[in-house]
Amino acid sequence: MDEKIDKKTKEALIKAMEYAKAYNQQLQENREKRLWKKVDIPCSLYDAINGLTKAEMDAIRKNYDFKNLSSLKKAELASELARLIPLKFKNVVYTLDKSRYDFIKIVIENSGVIPDIGISAANAEVFMGYSIIFPGLYDNQKVLFMPDELIDIFSSIDGRELESIVKRNTEWIQLTHGLLYFYGVMDAWRVKEKVKKLIGQEVDIKEFMNVMSFACDFYGQANRTPYGYADDRVFDAKKIVEEHKMRPGVDYYPFTKKQLLKAGNPDYIDKTPEMDSFINFLLEHYRLSDQEIKEIASQIVNIINADSKPALIIQYLQSFIEFPSFEFVQQLTAKIMELYNNTRLWVLKGHTPNELFQEERKYLQPLPAEPLKTAQSKAKVVDIVTRTKVGRNDPCPCGSGKKYKKCCGK
């Protein structure tokens, strides 16, 4: 009976997985069709917006924070957005970092239209959501284009001042991503203060939040939550914030600007000596590609930062490699514990467990030797197995065969 149930369950799971795969594929195809619609080039801002769905127009309205437009019908909303966007487009341009700025320059230098260069659907949607660059289908070819009105505005403000702002924004974003890599979650004001201290310049909180809002949407490396900005690997932001509050006496680990800029890269992994030792141990027993090593290191750091038990790392590794012996598992476990205790944790505000342990040891006072000896001789010793008090002349519970007073009771 159990075998029949297992077989039915297995078949149902396979069917469900196949259905989910087909459904996701259909969603992606629909997304592609919706994004790459026929357009005429050159294209005005109104025509570009009028070709969008009402939901896509609403996304633009929200990104620009236009008020009192939600009740308008589609045609009316398109007309109003086309009128209002040029008035606020400068503010959006001032939130760009170097990567997006350079991309827009390429589009403009090619008369406002370029063939699709493999931009992700998500990034195309974000550019469209801020009414900067639109995807379209022209002469049966996927293209990315910028309406003439916006090209004129961008060109009129482009120059040294904008380049300076773009450089500033790039640094703000990278430092924020680096802070979140190590701390997990931080509220906007605290991040702003950290960035201010690192760059040695005042940071306007409103400008900073506008820059990060666009960056969160475009890069997906950080998320906005009710508890502040969170690294995209964070599953439970509330829990991390609560852990931070439980340690009021522990300050955030003082990373250098260089460390944070490095950690702000999307593919960064904190390669500690313990991580290198762990990877070298695996390479002694398995043939692993550079990509596999990178994936293992990344996943293990994520598992540790999710505050999961070290045993979960064993389970993760066991899912794709075979352990040769019990002795190997013992050695592996020791390596994992060493790695765990020397990994920077979100819940510890970027400290490692070992760092906090060493800090706490400074305040521990050694106990006097004599009182300890006296206390030990009078202590009630209990056999863990039988849970009974052990007398001085009873056999020692350690199993040595000696009397307790001659063994552990000395």
Short mmCIF file of C-alpha atoms in Angstrom, two decimals:
data_model
loop_
_atom_site.label_atom_id
_atom_site.label_comp_id
_atom_site.label_asym_id
_atom_site.label_seq_id
_atom_site.Cartn_x
_atom_site.Cartn_y
_atom_site.Cartn_z
CA MET A 1 0.00 0.00 0.00
CA ASP A 2 2.81 2.41 0.98
CA GLU A 3 4.66 1.63 -2.26
CA LYS A 4 1.53 2.47 -4.29
CA ILE A 5 1.11 5.75 -2.43
CA ASP A 6 4.79 6.60 -2.93
CA LYS A 7 4.50 5.84 -6.63
CA LYS A 8 1.38 7.98 -6.99
CA THR A 9 3.01 10.79 -5.02
CA LYS A 10 6.11 10.58 -7.18
CA GLU A 11 4.05 10.72 -10.38
CA ALA A 12 2.05 13.66 -9.03
CA LEU A 13 5.25 15.51 -8.14
CA ILE A 14 6.73 14.92 -11.58
CA LYS A 15 3.53 16.16 -13.24
CA ALA A 16 3.46 19.20 -10.96
CA MET A 17 7.08 20.03 -11.81
CA GLU A 18 6.41 19.64 -15.53
CA TYR A 19 3.33 21.85 -15.24
CA ALA A 20 5.25 24.49 -13.29
CA LYS A 21 8.03 24.46 -15.88
CA ALA A 22 5.55 24.82 -18.76
CA TYR A 23 3.67 27.55 -16.89
CA ASN A 24 6.86 29.54 -16.20
CA GLN A 25 7.90 29.16 -19.82
CA GLN A 26 4.52 30.46 -20.94
CA LEU A 27 4.82 33.42 -18.55
CA GLN A 28 8.25 34.23 -19.97
CA GLU A 29 6.95 34.02 -23.56
CA ASN A 30 4.04 36.32 -22.69
CA ARG A 31 6.45 38.70 -20.98
CA GLU A 32 8.64 38.78 -24.10
CA LYS A 33 5.66 39.44 -26.39
CA ARG A 34 4.46 42.23 -24.13
CA LEU A 35 7.88 43.84 -23.97
CA TRP A 36 8.85 43.61 -27.63
CA LYS A 37 5.88 45.22 -29.39
CA LYS A 38 5.99 46.86 -32.81
CA VAL A 39 7.08 50.48 -32.75
CA ASP A 40 7.82 53.23 -35.25
CA ILE A 41 11.26 54.82 -35.08
CA PRO A 42 11.71 57.70 -34.33
CA CYS A 43 9.11 57.46 -31.57
CA SER A 44 7.68 60.26 -29.45
CA LEU A 45 7.33 59.96 -25.69
CA TYR A 46 3.54 59.93 -25.95
CA ASP A 47 3.56 57.12 -28.55
CA ALA A 48 6.01 55.07 -26.44
CA ILE A 49 3.83 55.43 -23.34
CA ASN A 50 0.54 54.97 -25.20
CA GLY A 51 1.75 51.55 -26.35
CA LEU A 52 2.07 50.35 -22.75
CA THR A 53 -0.51 48.58 -20.63
CA LYS A 54 -2.35 50.47 -17.90
CA ALA A 55 -0.31 48.53 -15.27
CA GLU A 56 2.96 49.60 -16.93
CA MET A 57 1.79 53.22 -16.97
CA ASP A 58 0.92 52.95 -13.28
CA ALA A 59 4.46 51.75 -12.57
CA ILE A 60 5.84 54.90 -14.23
CA ARG A 61 3.37 57.07 -12.31
CA LYS A 62 4.51 55.56 -9.00
CA ASN A 63 8.22 55.82 -9.81
CA TYR A 64 7.81 59.52 -10.58
CA ASP A 65 5.50 59.97 -7.59
CA PHE A 66 2.83 61.71 -9.67
CA LYS A 67 -0.27 62.43 -7.57
CA ASN A 68 -3.99 62.35 -8.44
CA LEU A 69 -3.58 60.30 -11.64
CA SER A 70 -4.66 56.84 -10.50
CA SER A 71 -8.31 57.35 -11.49
CA LEU A 72 -7.53 58.36 -15.09
CA LYS A 73 -8.36 56.08 -17.97
CA LYS A 74 -5.53 54.63 -20.09
CA ALA A 75 -5.57 57.26 -22.87
CA GLU A 76 -5.85 60.12 -20.37
CA LEU A 77 -3.04 58.71 -18.24
CA ALA A 78 -0.75 58.35 -21.28
CA SER A 79 -1.35 61.98 -22.20
CA GLU A 80 -0.66 63.23 -18.66
CA LEU A 81 2.49 61.15 -18.25
CA ALA A 82 3.84 62.43 -21.57
CA ARG A 83 3.24 65.98 -20.34
CA LEU A 84 4.64 65.55 -16.81
CA ILE A 85 7.65 63.26 -17.32
CA PRO A 86 9.83 65.88 -19.12
CA LEU A 87 9.32 68.20 -16.13
CA LYS A 88 10.82 65.62 -13.71
CA PHE A 89 13.11 63.66 -16.02
CA LYS A 90 16.18 65.56 -14.78
CA ASN A 91 15.59 64.21 -11.25
CA VAL A 92 15.64 60.63 -12.57
CA VAL A 93 18.83 61.23 -14.56
CA TYR A 94 20.47 62.48 -11.36
CA THR A 95 19.93 59.03 -9.75
CA LEU A 96 22.01 57.16 -12.35
CA ASP A 97 25.27 55.36 -11.64
CA LYS A 98 28.08 54.86 -14.16
CA SER A 99 26.80 51.60 -15.63
CA ARG A 100 23.35 52.96 -16.52
CA TYR A 101 24.74 56.37 -17.52
CA ASP A 102 27.18 54.74 -19.97
CA PHE A 103 24.40 52.58 -21.41
CA ILE A 104 22.16 55.61 -22.05
CA LYS A 105 25.08 57.41 -23.71
CA ILE A 106 25.51 54.49 -26.10
CA VAL A 107 21.82 54.64 -27.06
CA ILE A 108 21.97 58.41 -27.63
CA GLU A 109 25.18 58.17 -29.65
CA ASN A 110 23.36 55.76 -31.97
CA SER A 111 20.56 58.25 -32.73
CA GLY A 112 18.42 56.99 -29.88
CA VAL A 113 18.06 53.38 -30.97
CA ILE A 114 20.23 50.25 -30.75
CA PRO A 115 19.63 46.56 -31.51
CA ASP A 116 18.88 44.47 -28.42
CA ILE A 117 22.26 43.53 -26.94
CA GLY A 118 20.93 40.84 -24.65
CA ILE A 119 19.59 43.06 -21.88
CA SER A 120 17.53 41.06 -19.40
CA ALA A 121 13.76 41.39 -19.48
CA ALA A 122 13.87 42.58 -15.86
CA ASN A 123 16.32 45.42 -16.64
CA ALA A 124 14.37 46.39 -19.77
CA GLU A 125 11.22 46.64 -17.64
CA VAL A 126 12.98 48.82 -15.05
CA PHE A 127 14.30 51.22 -17.71
CA MET A 128 10.77 51.36 -19.11
CA GLY A 129 9.31 51.82 -15.62
CA TYR A 130 11.36 54.99 -15.22
CA SER A 131 10.47 56.06 -18.78
CA ILE A 132 14.10 56.25 -19.93
CA ILE A 133 14.60 53.52 -22.52
CA PHE A 134 11.84 51.44 -24.09
CA PRO A 135 12.02 48.00 -25.72
CA GLY A 136 10.36 47.53 -29.10
CA LEU A 137 10.17 45.55 -32.33
CA TYR A 138 11.27 47.50 -35.42
CA ASP A 139 11.65 45.88 -38.87
CA ASN A 140 11.22 42.49 -37.15
CA GLN A 141 14.24 43.22 -34.95
CA LYS A 142 14.34 43.75 -31.20
CA VAL A 143 15.52 47.26 -30.40
CA LEU A 144 15.97 49.55 -27.42
CA PHE A 145 15.06 53.17 -28.03
CA MET A 146 14.84 56.52 -26.30
CA PRO A 147 12.16 59.09 -27.24
CA ASP A 148 13.50 62.28 -28.83
CA GLU A 149 12.14 64.56 -26.06
CA LEU A 150 14.14 62.68 -23.44
CA ILE A 151 17.29 62.63 -25.55
CA ASP A 152 17.12 66.41 -25.75
CA ILE A 153 16.71 66.77 -21.97
CA PHE A 154 19.53 64.32 -21.21
CA SER A 155 21.88 66.04 -23.68
CA SER A 156 21.10 69.46 -22.21
CA ILE A 157 22.17 68.45 -18.69
CA ASP A 158 25.02 66.12 -19.63
CA GLY A 159 28.41 67.43 -18.66
CA ARG A 160 30.88 67.68 -15.78
CA GLU A 161 28.22 68.29 -13.13
CA LEU A 162 26.23 65.20 -14.15
CA GLU A 163 29.39 63.11 -14.43
CA SER A 164 30.32 64.14 -10.88
CA ILE A 165 26.86 63.17 -9.60
CA VAL A 166 27.04 59.83 -11.44
CA LYS A 167 30.44 59.13 -9.84
CA ARG A 168 29.00 59.98 -6.41
CA ASN A 169 25.96 57.75 -6.96
CA THR A 170 28.14 54.85 -8.09
CA GLU A 171 30.11 55.08 -4.83
CA TRP A 172 26.95 55.37 -2.73
CA ILE A 173 25.44 52.26 -4.32
CA GLN A 174 28.60 50.14 -4.08
CA LEU A 175 29.21 51.08 -0.46
CA THR A 176 25.59 50.32 0.42
CA HIS A 177 25.78 46.93 -1.28
CA GLY A 178 29.01 46.24 0.63
CA LEU A 179 27.47 47.22 3.97
CA LEU A 180 24.48 44.97 3.36
CA TYR A 181 26.73 42.08 2.30
CA PHE A 182 28.25 42.05 5.79
CA TYR A 183 25.40 43.40 7.97
CA GLY A 184 22.38 41.92 6.17
CA VAL A 185 19.90 44.68 7.05
CA MET A 186 20.27 48.37 7.89
CA ASP A 187 17.79 51.23 7.99
CA ALA A 188 18.23 54.03 5.44
CA TRP A 189 19.42 56.60 7.98
CA ARG A 190 22.09 54.30 9.42
CA VAL A 191 23.34 53.39 5.93
CA LYS A 192 23.43 57.07 5.00
CA GLU A 193 25.47 57.88 8.12
CA LYS A 194 27.91 55.05 7.42
CA VAL A 195 28.37 56.21 3.81
CA LYS A 196 28.83 59.82 4.97
CA LYS A 197 31.62 58.76 7.36
CA LEU A 198 33.32 56.60 4.72
CA ILE A 199 33.42 59.27 1.99
CA GLY A 200 33.97 62.22 4.35
CA GLN A 201 31.12 64.24 2.80
CA GLU A 202 27.58 65.15 3.75
CA VAL A 203 24.88 62.90 2.23
CA ASP A 204 21.37 64.24 1.63
CA ILE A 205 18.97 61.54 2.87
CA LYS A 206 16.31 62.26 0.22
CA GLU A 207 18.80 62.18 -2.65
CA PHE A 208 20.37 59.03 -1.22
CA MET A 209 17.02 57.23 -0.97
CA ASN A 210 16.08 58.23 -4.53
CA VAL A 211 19.40 56.87 -5.82
CA MET A 212 18.98 53.61 -3.89
CA SER A 213 15.33 53.20 -4.95
CA PHE A 214 16.28 53.05 -8.64
CA ALA A 215 19.36 50.91 -7.85
CA CYS A 216 17.27 48.38 -5.88
CA ASP A 217 14.83 48.04 -8.79
CA PHE A 218 17.53 47.75 -11.45
CA TYR A 219 20.23 45.61 -9.82
CA GLY A 220 18.16 43.58 -7.37
CA GLN A 221 21.22 43.31 -5.14
CA ALA A 222 19.39 45.04 -2.29
CA ASN A 223 15.72 45.15 -1.35
CA ARG A 224 13.59 47.76 0.40
CA THR A 225 11.82 46.25 3.42
CA PRO A 226 9.83 47.65 6.36
CA TYR A 227 13.03 47.20 8.39
CA GLY A 228 15.36 49.04 6.01
CA TYR A 229 17.54 47.99 3.10
CA ALA A 230 18.31 44.26 3.02
CA ASP A 231 20.82 42.21 1.08
CA ASP A 232 18.96 40.18 -1.55
CA ARG A 233 20.10 36.94 0.16
CA VAL A 234 18.27 37.88 3.36
CA PHE A 235 15.18 35.74 3.95
CA ASP A 236 14.00 37.16 7.30
CA ALA A 237 14.92 40.84 7.69
CA LYS A 238 12.91 41.19 10.89
CA LYS A 239 14.92 38.46 12.62
CA ILE A 240 18.25 40.09 11.77
CA VAL A 241 17.08 43.50 13.03
CA GLU A 242 15.90 41.89 16.28
CA GLU A 243 19.29 40.16 16.68
CA HIS A 244 21.03 43.53 16.17
CA LYS A 245 18.87 45.10 18.90
CA MET A 246 19.74 42.25 21.28
CA ARG A 247 23.39 43.34 21.08
CA PRO A 248 23.32 47.06 21.97
CA GLY A 249 26.87 46.87 23.30
CA VAL A 250 28.25 45.47 20.05
CA ASP A 251 29.06 48.07 17.41
CA TYR A 252 28.98 47.31 13.70
CA TYR A 253 32.31 45.89 12.56
CA PRO A 254 34.43 48.80 11.21
CA PHE A 255 35.08 47.75 7.62
CA THR A 256 37.28 50.00 5.50
CA LYS A 257 35.98 51.82 2.44
CA LYS A 258 38.15 49.57 0.26
CA GLN A 259 36.68 46.41 1.81
CA LEU A 260 33.11 47.62 1.31
CA LEU A 261 33.62 48.73 -2.30
CA LYS A 262 35.04 45.28 -3.02
CA ALA A 263 32.13 43.55 -1.22
CA GLY A 264 29.69 45.68 -3.22
CA ASN A 265 30.41 43.68 -6.38
CA PRO A 266 27.54 41.28 -7.19
CA ASP A 267 29.76 38.17 -7.40
CA TYR A 268 31.83 38.90 -4.28
CA ILE A 269 32.59 36.11 -1.79
CA ASP A 270 34.47 36.79 1.44
CA LYS A 271 37.49 34.53 0.93
CA THR A 272 38.85 34.18 4.46
CA PRO A 273 41.88 31.98 5.28
CA GLU A 274 39.39 29.49 6.81
CA MET A 275 37.38 29.44 3.57
CA ASP A 276 40.58 28.82 1.57
CA SER A 277 41.52 26.02 3.97
CA PHE A 278 38.05 24.48 3.61
CA ILE A 279 38.16 24.65 -0.21
CA ASN A 280 41.68 23.17 -0.30
CA PHE A 281 40.46 20.30 1.89
CA LEU A 282 37.68 19.55 -0.61
CA LEU A 283 40.13 19.76 -3.54
CA GLU A 284 42.30 17.11 -1.88
CA HIS A 285 39.40 14.65 -2.25
CA TYR A 286 37.38 15.87 -5.26
CA ARG A 287 37.86 17.33 -8.71
CA LEU A 288 35.94 20.58 -8.69
CA SER A 289 35.79 23.27 -11.37
CA ASP A 290 36.34 26.93 -10.53
CA GLN A 291 32.61 27.51 -11.01
CA GLU A 292 31.73 24.66 -8.64
CA ILE A 293 34.16 26.01 -6.02
CA LYS A 294 32.64 29.47 -6.33
CA GLU A 295 29.12 28.06 -6.00
CA ILE A 296 30.02 25.96 -2.94
CA ALA A 297 31.71 28.91 -1.20
CA SER A 298 28.80 31.21 -1.96
CA GLN A 299 26.14 28.75 -0.78
CA ILE A 300 27.98 27.93 2.44
CA VAL A 301 28.37 31.61 3.36
CA ASN A 302 24.64 32.02 2.67
CA ILE A 303 23.76 28.99 4.83
CA ILE A 304 25.87 30.29 7.72
CA ASN A 305 24.42 33.79 7.44
CA ALA A 306 20.90 32.39 7.42
CA ASP A 307 21.78 31.27 10.98
CA SER A 308 21.36 27.64 9.98
CA LYS A 309 23.04 24.82 11.90
CA PRO A 310 26.43 23.55 10.65
CA ALA A 311 24.75 20.18 10.00
CA LEU A 312 22.88 21.81 7.10
CA ILE A 313 26.23 22.43 5.38
CA ILE A 314 26.94 18.69 5.65
CA GLN A 315 23.54 17.95 4.10
CA TYR A 316 24.15 20.48 1.32
CA LEU A 317 27.54 18.96 0.42
CA GLN A 318 26.15 15.43 0.67
CA SER A 319 23.51 16.28 -1.93
CA PHE A 320 26.10 16.25 -4.73
CA ILE A 321 29.31 14.64 -3.42
CA GLU A 322 29.85 11.23 -1.80
CA PHE A 323 31.66 11.05 1.53
CA PRO A 324 34.35 8.31 1.41
CA SER A 325 34.58 7.46 5.11
CA PHE A 326 33.53 8.32 8.66
CA GLU A 327 37.02 9.71 9.27
CA PHE A 328 36.51 12.09 6.34
CA VAL A 329 33.20 13.29 7.83
CA GLN A 330 34.97 14.00 11.13
CA GLN A 331 37.65 16.05 9.37
CA LEU A 332 35.02 17.81 7.26
CA THR A 333 32.99 18.67 10.36
CA ALA A 334 36.07 20.19 12.03
CA LYS A 335 36.74 22.29 8.92
CA ILE A 336 33.11 23.45 8.83
CA MET A 337 33.18 24.47 12.50
CA GLU A 338 36.41 26.40 11.93
CA LEU A 339 34.80 28.12 8.92
CA TYR A 340 31.56 28.80 10.81
CA ASN A 341 33.37 30.45 13.72
CA ASN A 342 35.40 32.68 11.39
CA THR A 343 32.64 33.80 9.02
CA ARG A 344 31.23 37.32 9.32
CA LEU A 345 27.60 37.03 10.37
CA TRP A 346 24.66 39.34 9.75
CA VAL A 347 23.26 38.69 13.22
CA LEU A 348 26.61 39.68 14.79
CA LYS A 349 26.76 43.01 12.92
CA GLY A 350 29.57 41.82 10.66
CA HIS A 351 31.70 40.26 13.40
CA THR A 352 32.74 36.62 13.42
CA PRO A 353 31.81 34.42 16.42
CA ASN A 354 35.51 34.11 17.26
CA GLU A 355 36.01 37.90 17.26
CA LEU A 356 33.19 38.44 19.75
CA PHE A 357 34.42 35.53 21.88
CA GLN A 358 37.93 37.01 22.04
CA GLU A 359 36.46 40.41 22.94
CA GLU A 360 34.39 38.92 25.77
CA ARG A 361 37.40 37.03 27.14
CA LYS A 362 39.12 40.34 27.91
CA TYR A 363 36.55 40.95 30.64
CA LEU A 364 36.61 37.47 32.19
CA GLN A 365 38.46 37.28 35.52
CA PRO A 366 40.41 34.06 36.34
CA LEU A 367 39.05 32.22 39.39
CA PRO A 368 41.43 31.64 42.37
CA ALA A 369 42.90 28.14 42.32
CA GLU A 370 42.41 27.26 46.02
CA PRO A 371 38.70 28.05 46.38
CA LEU A 372 38.09 26.12 43.15
CA LYS A 373 39.83 23.05 44.59
CA THR A 374 37.80 23.27 47.80
CA ALA A 375 34.55 23.71 45.95
CA GLN A 376 35.34 20.77 43.73
CA SER A 377 36.00 18.43 46.67
CA LYS A 378 32.62 19.29 48.20
CA ALA A 379 30.64 19.24 44.98
CA LYS A 380 27.82 16.80 44.37
CA VAL A 381 28.97 14.59 41.51
CA VAL A 382 26.22 12.84 39.56
CA ASP A 383 26.65 9.87 37.22
CA ILE A 384 25.12 11.03 33.90
CA VAL A 385 23.92 7.51 33.06
CA THR A 386 22.25 6.54 36.37
CA ARG A 387 21.55 10.15 37.51
CA THR A 388 22.64 9.17 41.09
CA LYS A 389 25.11 10.86 43.41
CA VAL A 390 28.64 9.41 43.25
CA GLY A 391 30.41 8.74 46.58
CA ARG A 392 34.14 9.16 47.06
CA ASN A 393 34.65 5.39 47.38
CA ASP A 394 32.30 4.50 44.49
CA PRO A 395 33.65 3.45 41.07
CA CYS A 396 34.42 6.55 38.98
CA PRO A 397 31.67 7.21 36.36
CA CYS A 398 34.36 7.82 33.71
CA GLY A 399 34.82 4.04 33.44
CA SER A 400 38.47 3.87 34.52
CA GLY A 401 37.77 1.17 37.13
CA LYS A 402 39.31 3.28 39.86
CA LYS A 403 37.50 4.71 42.85
CA TYR A 404 36.15 8.19 42.29
CA LYS A 405 38.48 9.72 44.94
CA LYS A 406 41.50 8.19 43.14
CA CYS A 407 40.41 9.35 39.69
CA CYS A 408 38.20 12.30 38.69
CA GLY A 409 37.56 13.14 42.32
CA LYS A 410 41.19 14.13 42.95
#
